[in-house]
Amino acid sequence: KQWYQRRVRVEHLDFSYNPNMNDRVVDILTQSSLIYSLTKLDFSGCSHLTDKSLVMLKKCYDVCWVDLRSCKEITRGACVRFAHSLKRELSITEDKLIHPPAVEVYT
């Protein structure tokens, strides 16, 4: 295969404190082939994200860690709905940090 035909496999994206991150960018992200390999997303401090982003992120079936701390427009209720919508059991700690239940969280 040519280099441009290879499928990129990205497991972790860190958008933390990116002032340009918003629901539209999440929408574009979830329409790409990246959603099939993502397991970890860091949106901490992205103040323009809203609950709509979590609805779109439900397409990322394998995600098991999402940091939404300091995302002022995202509600805890939306985090709970998101965590329950995925195929694995996830916990929510530290005000909007979603992760597998037995993981030690260090900040």
mmCIF file of N, CA and C in Angstrom:
data_model
loop_
_atom_site.group_PDB
_atom_site.id
_atom_site.type_symbol
_atom_site.label_atom_id
_atom_site.label_comp_id
_atom_site.label_asym_id
_atom_site.label_seq_id
_atom_site.Cartn_x
_atom_site.Cartn_y
_atom_site.Cartn_z
ATOM 1 N N LYS A 1 0.829 -1.193 0.000
ATOM 2 C CA LYS A 1 0.000 0.000 0.000
ATOM 3 C C LYS A 1 0.869 1.251 0.000
ATOM 4 N N GLN A 2 0.345 2.252 -0.629
ATOM 5 C CA GLN A 2 1.009 3.538 -0.610
ATOM 6 C C GLN A 2 0.798 4.180 0.752
ATOM 7 N N TRP A 3 1.646 5.106 1.135
ATOM 8 C CA TRP A 3 1.540 5.746 2.453
ATOM 9 C C TRP A 3 0.187 6.410 2.630
ATOM 10 N N TYR A 4 -0.400 6.963 1.590
ATOM 11 C CA TYR A 4 -1.679 7.664 1.722
ATOM 12 C C TYR A 4 -2.870 6.726 1.771
ATOM 13 N N GLN A 5 -2.651 5.448 1.512
ATOM 14 C CA GLN A 5 -3.735 4.474 1.572
ATOM 15 C C GLN A 5 -3.802 3.760 2.917
ATOM 16 N N ARG A 6 -2.792 3.917 3.714
ATOM 17 C CA ARG A 6 -2.769 3.255 5.014
ATOM 18 C C ARG A 6 -3.731 3.938 5.971
ATOM 19 N N ARG A 7 -4.399 3.144 6.733
ATOM 20 C CA ARG A 7 -5.318 3.695 7.724
ATOM 21 C C ARG A 7 -4.529 4.136 8.947
ATOM 22 N N VAL A 8 -4.759 5.345 9.357
ATOM 23 C CA VAL A 8 -4.097 5.881 10.538
ATOM 24 C C VAL A 8 -4.833 5.372 11.765
ATOM 25 N N ARG A 9 -4.075 4.909 12.728
ATOM 26 C CA ARG A 9 -4.666 4.408 13.970
ATOM 27 C C ARG A 9 -4.203 5.310 15.107
ATOM 28 N N VAL A 10 -5.094 6.154 15.557
ATOM 29 C CA VAL A 10 -4.802 7.082 16.643
ATOM 30 C C VAL A 10 -5.629 6.667 17.848
ATOM 31 N N GLU A 11 -4.985 6.447 18.983
ATOM 32 C CA GLU A 11 -5.697 6.013 20.178
ATOM 33 C C GLU A 11 -5.920 7.135 21.179
ATOM 34 N N HIS A 12 -5.068 8.134 21.189
ATOM 35 C CA HIS A 12 -5.148 9.189 22.201
ATOM 36 C C HIS A 12 -5.039 10.555 21.533
ATOM 37 N N LEU A 13 -6.004 11.417 21.827
ATOM 38 C CA LEU A 13 -5.956 12.800 21.363
ATOM 39 C C LEU A 13 -6.043 13.721 22.568
ATOM 40 N N ASP A 14 -5.170 14.701 22.604
ATOM 41 C CA ASP A 14 -5.141 15.663 23.699
ATOM 42 C C ASP A 14 -5.430 17.060 23.150
ATOM 43 N N PHE A 15 -6.627 17.542 23.436
ATOM 44 C CA PHE A 15 -7.050 18.882 23.031
ATOM 45 C C PHE A 15 -7.118 19.812 24.238
ATOM 46 N N SER A 16 -6.541 19.434 25.345
ATOM 47 C CA SER A 16 -6.704 20.179 26.590
ATOM 48 C C SER A 16 -6.353 21.660 26.433
ATOM 49 N N TYR A 17 -7.220 22.476 26.983
ATOM 50 C CA TYR A 17 -7.075 23.933 27.014
ATOM 51 C C TYR A 17 -6.900 24.561 25.626
ATOM 52 N N ASN A 18 -7.478 23.932 24.627
ATOM 53 C CA ASN A 18 -7.439 24.474 23.272
ATOM 54 C C ASN A 18 -8.603 25.463 23.129
ATOM 55 N N PRO A 19 -8.317 26.746 22.949
ATOM 56 C CA PRO A 19 -9.387 27.743 22.884
ATOM 57 C C PRO A 19 -10.240 27.631 21.626
ATOM 58 N N ASN A 20 -9.792 26.876 20.636
ATOM 59 C CA ASN A 20 -10.540 26.710 19.388
ATOM 60 C C ASN A 20 -11.415 25.460 19.364
ATOM 61 N N MET A 21 -11.330 24.643 20.404
ATOM 62 C CA MET A 21 -12.119 23.407 20.443
ATOM 63 C C MET A 21 -13.573 23.760 20.744
ATOM 64 N N ASN A 22 -14.476 23.274 19.894
ATOM 65 C CA ASN A 22 -15.906 23.514 20.093
ATOM 66 C C ASN A 22 -16.698 22.334 19.549
ATOM 67 N N ASP A 23 -18.015 22.402 19.641
ATOM 68 C CA ASP A 23 -18.870 21.297 19.198
ATOM 69 C C ASP A 23 -18.687 20.996 17.712
ATOM 70 N N ARG A 24 -18.453 21.999 16.909
ATOM 71 C CA ARG A 24 -18.276 21.785 15.461
ATOM 72 C C ARG A 24 -17.025 20.958 15.185
ATOM 73 N N VAL A 25 -15.954 21.218 15.895
ATOM 74 C CA VAL A 25 -14.722 20.444 15.717
ATOM 75 C C VAL A 25 -14.955 18.993 16.141
ATOM 76 N N VAL A 26 -15.682 18.788 17.232
ATOM 77 C CA VAL A 26 -16.004 17.421 17.671
ATOM 78 C C VAL A 26 -16.852 16.730 16.612
ATOM 79 N N ASP A 27 -17.787 17.442 16.009
ATOM 80 C CA ASP A 27 -18.614 16.879 14.945
ATOM 81 C C ASP A 27 -17.744 16.405 13.781
ATOM 82 N N ILE A 28 -16.782 17.219 13.373
ATOM 83 C CA ILE A 28 -15.872 16.836 12.286
ATOM 84 C C ILE A 28 -15.036 15.627 12.693
ATOM 85 N N LEU A 29 -14.546 15.633 13.911
ATOM 86 C CA LEU A 29 -13.754 14.508 14.418
ATOM 87 C C LEU A 29 -14.547 13.205 14.373
ATOM 88 N N THR A 30 -15.807 13.256 14.790
ATOM 89 C CA THR A 30 -16.607 12.030 14.854
ATOM 90 C C THR A 30 -17.088 11.569 13.479
ATOM 91 N N GLN A 31 -16.858 12.353 12.462
ATOM 92 C CA GLN A 31 -17.177 11.933 11.096
ATOM 93 C C GLN A 31 -15.964 11.324 10.394
ATOM 94 N N SER A 32 -14.835 11.340 11.063
ATOM 95 C CA SER A 32 -13.612 10.795 10.459
ATOM 96 C C SER A 32 -13.430 9.333 10.859
ATOM 97 N N SER A 33 -12.501 8.663 10.216
ATOM 98 C CA SER A 33 -12.216 7.265 10.543
ATOM 99 C C SER A 33 -11.484 7.122 11.876
ATOM 100 N N LEU A 34 -11.050 8.232 12.462
ATOM 101 C CA LEU A 34 -10.361 8.183 13.757
ATOM 102 C C LEU A 34 -11.242 7.613 14.859
ATOM 103 N N ILE A 35 -12.546 7.734 14.721
ATOM 104 C CA ILE A 35 -13.436 7.295 15.800
ATOM 105 C C ILE A 35 -13.321 5.804 16.080
ATOM 106 N N TYR A 36 -12.810 5.035 15.124
ATOM 107 C CA TYR A 36 -12.735 3.590 15.298
ATOM 108 C C TYR A 36 -11.554 3.132 16.139
ATOM 109 N N SER A 37 -10.593 4.006 16.371
ATOM 110 C CA SER A 37 -9.427 3.601 17.154
ATOM 111 C C SER A 37 -9.252 4.386 18.445
ATOM 112 N N LEU A 38 -9.993 5.465 18.625
ATOM 113 C CA LEU A 38 -9.801 6.305 19.812
ATOM 114 C C LEU A 38 -10.198 5.597 21.098
ATOM 115 N N THR A 39 -9.321 5.659 22.083
ATOM 116 C CA THR A 39 -9.623 5.115 23.407
ATOM 117 C C THR A 39 -9.521 6.171 24.494
ATOM 118 N N LYS A 40 -8.776 7.246 24.223
ATOM 119 C CA LYS A 40 -8.548 8.262 25.249
ATOM 120 C C LYS A 40 -8.641 9.654 24.626
ATOM 121 N N LEU A 41 -9.465 10.505 25.261
ATOM 122 C CA LEU A 41 -9.654 11.878 24.796
ATOM 123 C C LEU A 41 -9.489 12.839 25.962
ATOM 124 N N ASP A 42 -8.708 13.873 25.753
ATOM 125 C CA ASP A 42 -8.531 14.885 26.792
ATOM 126 C C ASP A 42 -9.041 16.220 26.257
ATOM 127 N N PHE A 43 -10.189 16.643 26.786
ATOM 128 C CA PHE A 43 -10.785 17.928 26.454
ATOM 129 C C PHE A 43 -10.762 18.868 27.659
ATOM 130 N N SER A 44 -9.979 18.549 28.673
ATOM 131 C CA SER A 44 -9.989 19.374 29.892
ATOM 132 C C SER A 44 -9.704 20.834 29.558
ATOM 133 N N GLY A 45 -10.487 21.713 30.148
ATOM 134 C CA GLY A 45 -10.301 23.136 29.963
ATOM 135 C C GLY A 45 -10.815 23.701 28.653
ATOM 136 N N CYS A 46 -11.498 22.898 27.857
ATOM 137 C CA CYS A 46 -12.068 23.383 26.593
ATOM 138 C C CYS A 46 -13.427 24.013 26.893
ATOM 139 N N SER A 47 -13.429 25.292 27.104
ATOM 140 C CA SER A 47 -14.610 25.974 27.635
ATOM 141 C C SER A 47 -15.740 26.162 26.638
ATOM 142 N N HIS A 48 -15.528 25.869 25.370
ATOM 143 C CA HIS A 48 -16.585 26.055 24.371
ATOM 144 C C HIS A 48 -17.331 24.765 24.039
ATOM 145 N N LEU A 49 -16.949 23.647 24.631
ATOM 146 C CA LEU A 49 -17.677 22.400 24.401
ATOM 147 C C LEU A 49 -18.965 22.398 25.213
ATOM 148 N N THR A 50 -20.009 21.779 24.665
ATOM 149 C CA THR A 50 -21.283 21.671 25.371
ATOM 150 C C THR A 50 -21.693 20.203 25.428
ATOM 151 N N ASP A 51 -22.833 19.940 26.027
ATOM 152 C CA ASP A 51 -23.359 18.577 26.119
ATOM 153 C C ASP A 51 -23.528 17.940 24.739
ATOM 154 N N LYS A 52 -23.720 18.746 23.713
ATOM 155 C CA LYS A 52 -23.876 18.224 22.344
ATOM 156 C C LYS A 52 -22.655 17.416 21.925
ATOM 157 N N SER A 53 -21.478 17.814 22.380
ATOM 158 C CA SER A 53 -20.258 17.082 22.029
ATOM 159 C C SER A 53 -20.303 15.653 22.540
ATOM 160 N N LEU A 54 -20.824 15.463 23.730
ATOM 161 C CA LEU A 54 -20.893 14.107 24.284
ATOM 162 C C LEU A 54 -21.871 13.234 23.507
ATOM 163 N N VAL A 55 -22.934 13.811 23.005
ATOM 164 C CA VAL A 55 -23.867 13.047 22.169
ATOM 165 C C VAL A 55 -23.139 12.568 20.916
ATOM 166 N N MET A 56 -22.344 13.427 20.312
ATOM 167 C CA MET A 56 -21.591 13.058 19.103
ATOM 168 C C MET A 56 -20.497 12.035 19.409
ATOM 169 N N LEU A 57 -19.875 12.152 20.573
ATOM 170 C CA LEU A 57 -18.774 11.246 20.932
ATOM 171 C C LEU A 57 -19.244 9.821 21.214
ATOM 172 N N LYS A 58 -20.542 9.597 21.306
ATOM 173 C CA LYS A 58 -21.048 8.232 21.491
ATOM 174 C C LYS A 58 -20.671 7.335 20.319
ATOM 175 N N LYS A 59 -20.307 7.912 19.203
ATOM 176 C CA LYS A 59 -19.867 7.145 18.031
ATOM 177 C C LYS A 59 -18.504 6.496 18.262
ATOM 178 N N CYS A 60 -17.752 6.992 19.219
ATOM 179 C CA CYS A 60 -16.420 6.454 19.529
ATOM 180 C C CYS A 60 -16.593 5.272 20.477
ATOM 181 N N TYR A 61 -16.915 4.122 19.926
ATOM 182 C CA TYR A 61 -17.303 2.958 20.716
ATOM 183 C C TYR A 61 -16.220 2.445 21.663
ATOM 184 N N ASP A 62 -14.969 2.612 21.305
ATOM 185 C CA ASP A 62 -13.886 2.037 22.115
ATOM 186 C C ASP A 62 -13.297 3.001 23.133
ATOM 187 N N VAL A 63 -13.823 4.211 23.189
ATOM 188 C CA VAL A 63 -13.277 5.172 24.142
ATOM 189 C C VAL A 63 -13.522 4.695 25.568
ATOM 190 N N CYS A 64 -12.512 4.827 26.410
ATOM 191 C CA CYS A 64 -12.658 4.379 27.799
ATOM 192 C C CYS A 64 -12.133 5.423 28.788
ATOM 193 N N TRP A 65 -11.664 6.556 28.293
ATOM 194 C CA TRP A 65 -11.136 7.602 29.174
ATOM 195 C C TRP A 65 -11.380 8.947 28.504
ATOM 196 N N VAL A 66 -12.152 9.803 29.156
ATOM 197 C CA VAL A 66 -12.443 11.136 28.624
ATOM 198 C C VAL A 66 -12.309 12.139 29.767
ATOM 199 N N ASP A 67 -11.450 13.110 29.579
ATOM 200 C CA ASP A 67 -11.252 14.150 30.593
ATOM 201 C C ASP A 67 -12.006 15.394 30.160
ATOM 202 N N LEU A 68 -13.044 15.748 30.919
ATOM 203 C CA LEU A 68 -13.864 16.928 30.647
ATOM 204 C C LEU A 68 -13.806 17.922 31.800
ATOM 205 N N ARG A 69 -12.798 17.772 32.656
ATOM 206 C CA ARG A 69 -12.664 18.695 33.782
ATOM 207 C C ARG A 69 -12.468 20.122 33.282
ATOM 208 N N SER A 70 -13.081 21.038 33.956
ATOM 209 C CA SER A 70 -13.042 22.466 33.613
ATOM 210 C C SER A 70 -13.709 22.801 32.282
ATOM 211 N N CYS A 71 -14.562 21.921 31.806
ATOM 212 C CA CYS A 71 -15.408 22.230 30.638
ATOM 213 C C CYS A 71 -16.714 22.758 31.210
ATOM 214 N N LYS A 72 -16.815 24.051 31.320
ATOM 215 C CA LYS A 72 -17.904 24.685 32.066
ATOM 216 C C LYS A 72 -19.284 24.464 31.465
ATOM 217 N N GLU A 73 -19.362 24.252 30.163
ATOM 218 C CA GLU A 73 -20.662 24.099 29.510
ATOM 219 C C GLU A 73 -21.138 22.647 29.450
ATOM 220 N N ILE A 74 -20.325 21.711 29.930
ATOM 221 C CA ILE A 74 -20.712 20.301 29.950
ATOM 222 C C ILE A 74 -21.216 19.957 31.346
ATOM 223 N N THR A 75 -22.399 19.378 31.398
ATOM 224 C CA THR A 75 -23.008 19.047 32.686
ATOM 225 C C THR A 75 -22.609 17.643 33.136
ATOM 226 N N ARG A 76 -22.677 17.440 34.431
ATOM 227 C CA ARG A 76 -22.395 16.099 34.970
ATOM 228 C C ARG A 76 -23.423 15.097 34.448
ATOM 229 N N GLY A 77 -24.672 15.533 34.309
ATOM 230 C CA GLY A 77 -25.716 14.651 33.786
ATOM 231 C C GLY A 77 -25.386 14.136 32.396
ATOM 232 N N ALA A 78 -24.845 15.001 31.538
ATOM 233 C CA ALA A 78 -24.445 14.574 30.193
ATOM 234 C C ALA A 78 -23.292 13.571 30.275
ATOM 235 N N CYS A 79 -22.393 13.757 31.237
ATOM 236 C CA CYS A 79 -21.285 12.804 31.435
ATOM 237 C C CYS A 79 -21.821 11.436 31.839
ATOM 238 N N VAL A 80 -22.799 11.423 32.725
ATOM 239 C CA VAL A 80 -23.406 10.166 33.174
ATOM 240 C C VAL A 80 -24.082 9.463 31.999
ATOM 241 N N ARG A 81 -24.857 10.200 31.208
ATOM 242 C CA ARG A 81 -25.533 9.604 30.049
ATOM 243 C C ARG A 81 -24.517 9.052 29.052
ATOM 244 N N PHE A 82 -23.446 9.790 28.837
ATOM 245 C CA PHE A 82 -22.402 9.339 27.922
ATOM 246 C C PHE A 82 -21.749 8.050 28.430
ATOM 247 N N ALA A 83 -21.366 8.046 29.684
ATOM 248 C CA ALA A 83 -20.698 6.867 30.262
ATOM 249 C C ALA A 83 -21.587 5.631 30.181
ATOM 250 N N HIS A 84 -22.880 5.802 30.402
ATOM 251 C CA HIS A 84 -23.801 4.664 30.348
ATOM 252 C C HIS A 84 -24.117 4.211 28.924
ATOM 253 N N SER A 85 -23.833 5.040 27.949
ATOM 254 C CA SER A 85 -24.160 4.695 26.563
ATOM 255 C C SER A 85 -23.103 3.804 25.910
ATOM 256 N N LEU A 86 -21.931 3.725 26.505
ATOM 257 C CA LEU A 86 -20.846 2.957 25.903
ATOM 258 C C LEU A 86 -20.910 1.500 26.317
ATOM 259 N N LYS A 87 -20.149 0.661 25.621
ATOM 260 C CA LYS A 87 -20.252 -0.783 25.822
ATOM 261 C C LYS A 87 -19.502 -1.298 27.047
ATOM 262 N N ARG A 88 -18.808 -0.440 27.752
ATOM 263 C CA ARG A 88 -18.076 -0.887 28.938
ATOM 264 C C ARG A 88 -18.492 -0.058 30.144
ATOM 265 N N GLU A 89 -18.226 -0.590 31.304
ATOM 266 C CA GLU A 89 -18.543 0.132 32.536
ATOM 267 C C GLU A 89 -17.502 1.218 32.761
ATOM 268 N N LEU A 90 -17.988 2.423 32.978
ATOM 269 C CA LEU A 90 -17.101 3.555 33.227
ATOM 270 C C LEU A 90 -17.541 4.297 34.474
ATOM 271 N N SER A 91 -16.583 4.901 35.143
ATOM 272 C CA SER A 91 -16.854 5.703 36.340
ATOM 273 C C SER A 91 -16.639 7.172 36.014
ATOM 274 N N ILE A 92 -17.245 8.025 36.828
ATOM 275 C CA ILE A 92 -17.035 9.466 36.696
ATOM 276 C C ILE A 92 -16.530 9.970 38.034
ATOM 277 N N THR A 93 -15.348 10.538 38.019
ATOM 278 C CA THR A 93 -14.756 11.080 39.241
ATOM 279 C C THR A 93 -14.252 12.490 38.966
ATOM 280 N N GLU A 94 -13.811 13.136 39.997
ATOM 281 C CA GLU A 94 -13.177 14.445 39.905
ATOM 282 C C GLU A 94 -13.930 15.409 38.996
ATOM 283 N N ASP A 95 -15.240 15.460 39.138
ATOM 284 C CA ASP A 95 -16.039 16.396 38.352
ATOM 285 C C ASP A 95 -15.763 16.286 36.860
ATOM 286 N N LYS A 96 -16.243 15.224 36.270
ATOM 287 C CA LYS A 96 -16.233 15.037 34.813
ATOM 288 C C LYS A 96 -14.982 14.376 34.249
ATOM 289 N N LEU A 97 -14.370 13.491 34.985
ATOM 290 C CA LEU A 97 -13.319 12.633 34.447
ATOM 291 C C LEU A 97 -13.932 11.246 34.315
ATOM 292 N N ILE A 98 -14.056 10.756 33.089
ATOM 293 C CA ILE A 98 -14.707 9.475 32.809
ATOM 294 C C ILE A 98 -13.614 8.450 32.526
ATOM 295 N N HIS A 99 -13.659 7.325 33.231
ATOM 296 C CA HIS A 99 -12.587 6.323 33.114
ATOM 297 C C HIS A 99 -13.087 4.973 33.581
ATOM 298 N N PRO A 100 -12.317 3.898 33.286
ATOM 299 C CA PRO A 100 -12.675 2.565 33.800
ATOM 300 C C PRO A 100 -12.676 2.581 35.326
ATOM 301 N N PRO A 101 -13.544 1.794 35.970
ATOM 302 C CA PRO A 101 -13.730 1.889 37.427
ATOM 303 C C PRO A 101 -12.516 1.588 38.289
ATOM 304 N N ALA A 102 -11.635 0.724 37.884
ATOM 305 C CA ALA A 102 -10.530 0.326 38.763
ATOM 306 C C ALA A 102 -9.252 1.125 38.520
ATOM 307 N N VAL A 103 -9.325 2.198 37.786
ATOM 308 C CA VAL A 103 -8.133 2.973 37.448
ATOM 309 C C VAL A 103 -7.843 3.988 38.544
ATOM 310 N N GLU A 104 -6.597 4.033 38.968
ATOM 311 C CA GLU A 104 -6.152 5.065 39.892
ATOM 312 C C GLU A 104 -6.008 6.363 39.113
ATOM 313 N N VAL A 105 -6.528 7.433 39.651
ATOM 314 C CA VAL A 105 -6.473 8.718 38.963
ATOM 315 C C VAL A 105 -5.479 9.620 39.677
ATOM 316 N N TYR A 106 -4.479 10.071 38.913
ATOM 317 C CA TYR A 106 -3.479 10.976 39.463
ATOM 318 C C TYR A 106 -3.594 12.304 38.735
ATOM 319 N N THR A 107 -3.596 13.373 39.486
ATOM 320 C CA THR A 107 -3.681 14.684 38.839
ATOM 321 C C THR A 107 -2.450 15.499 39.141
#
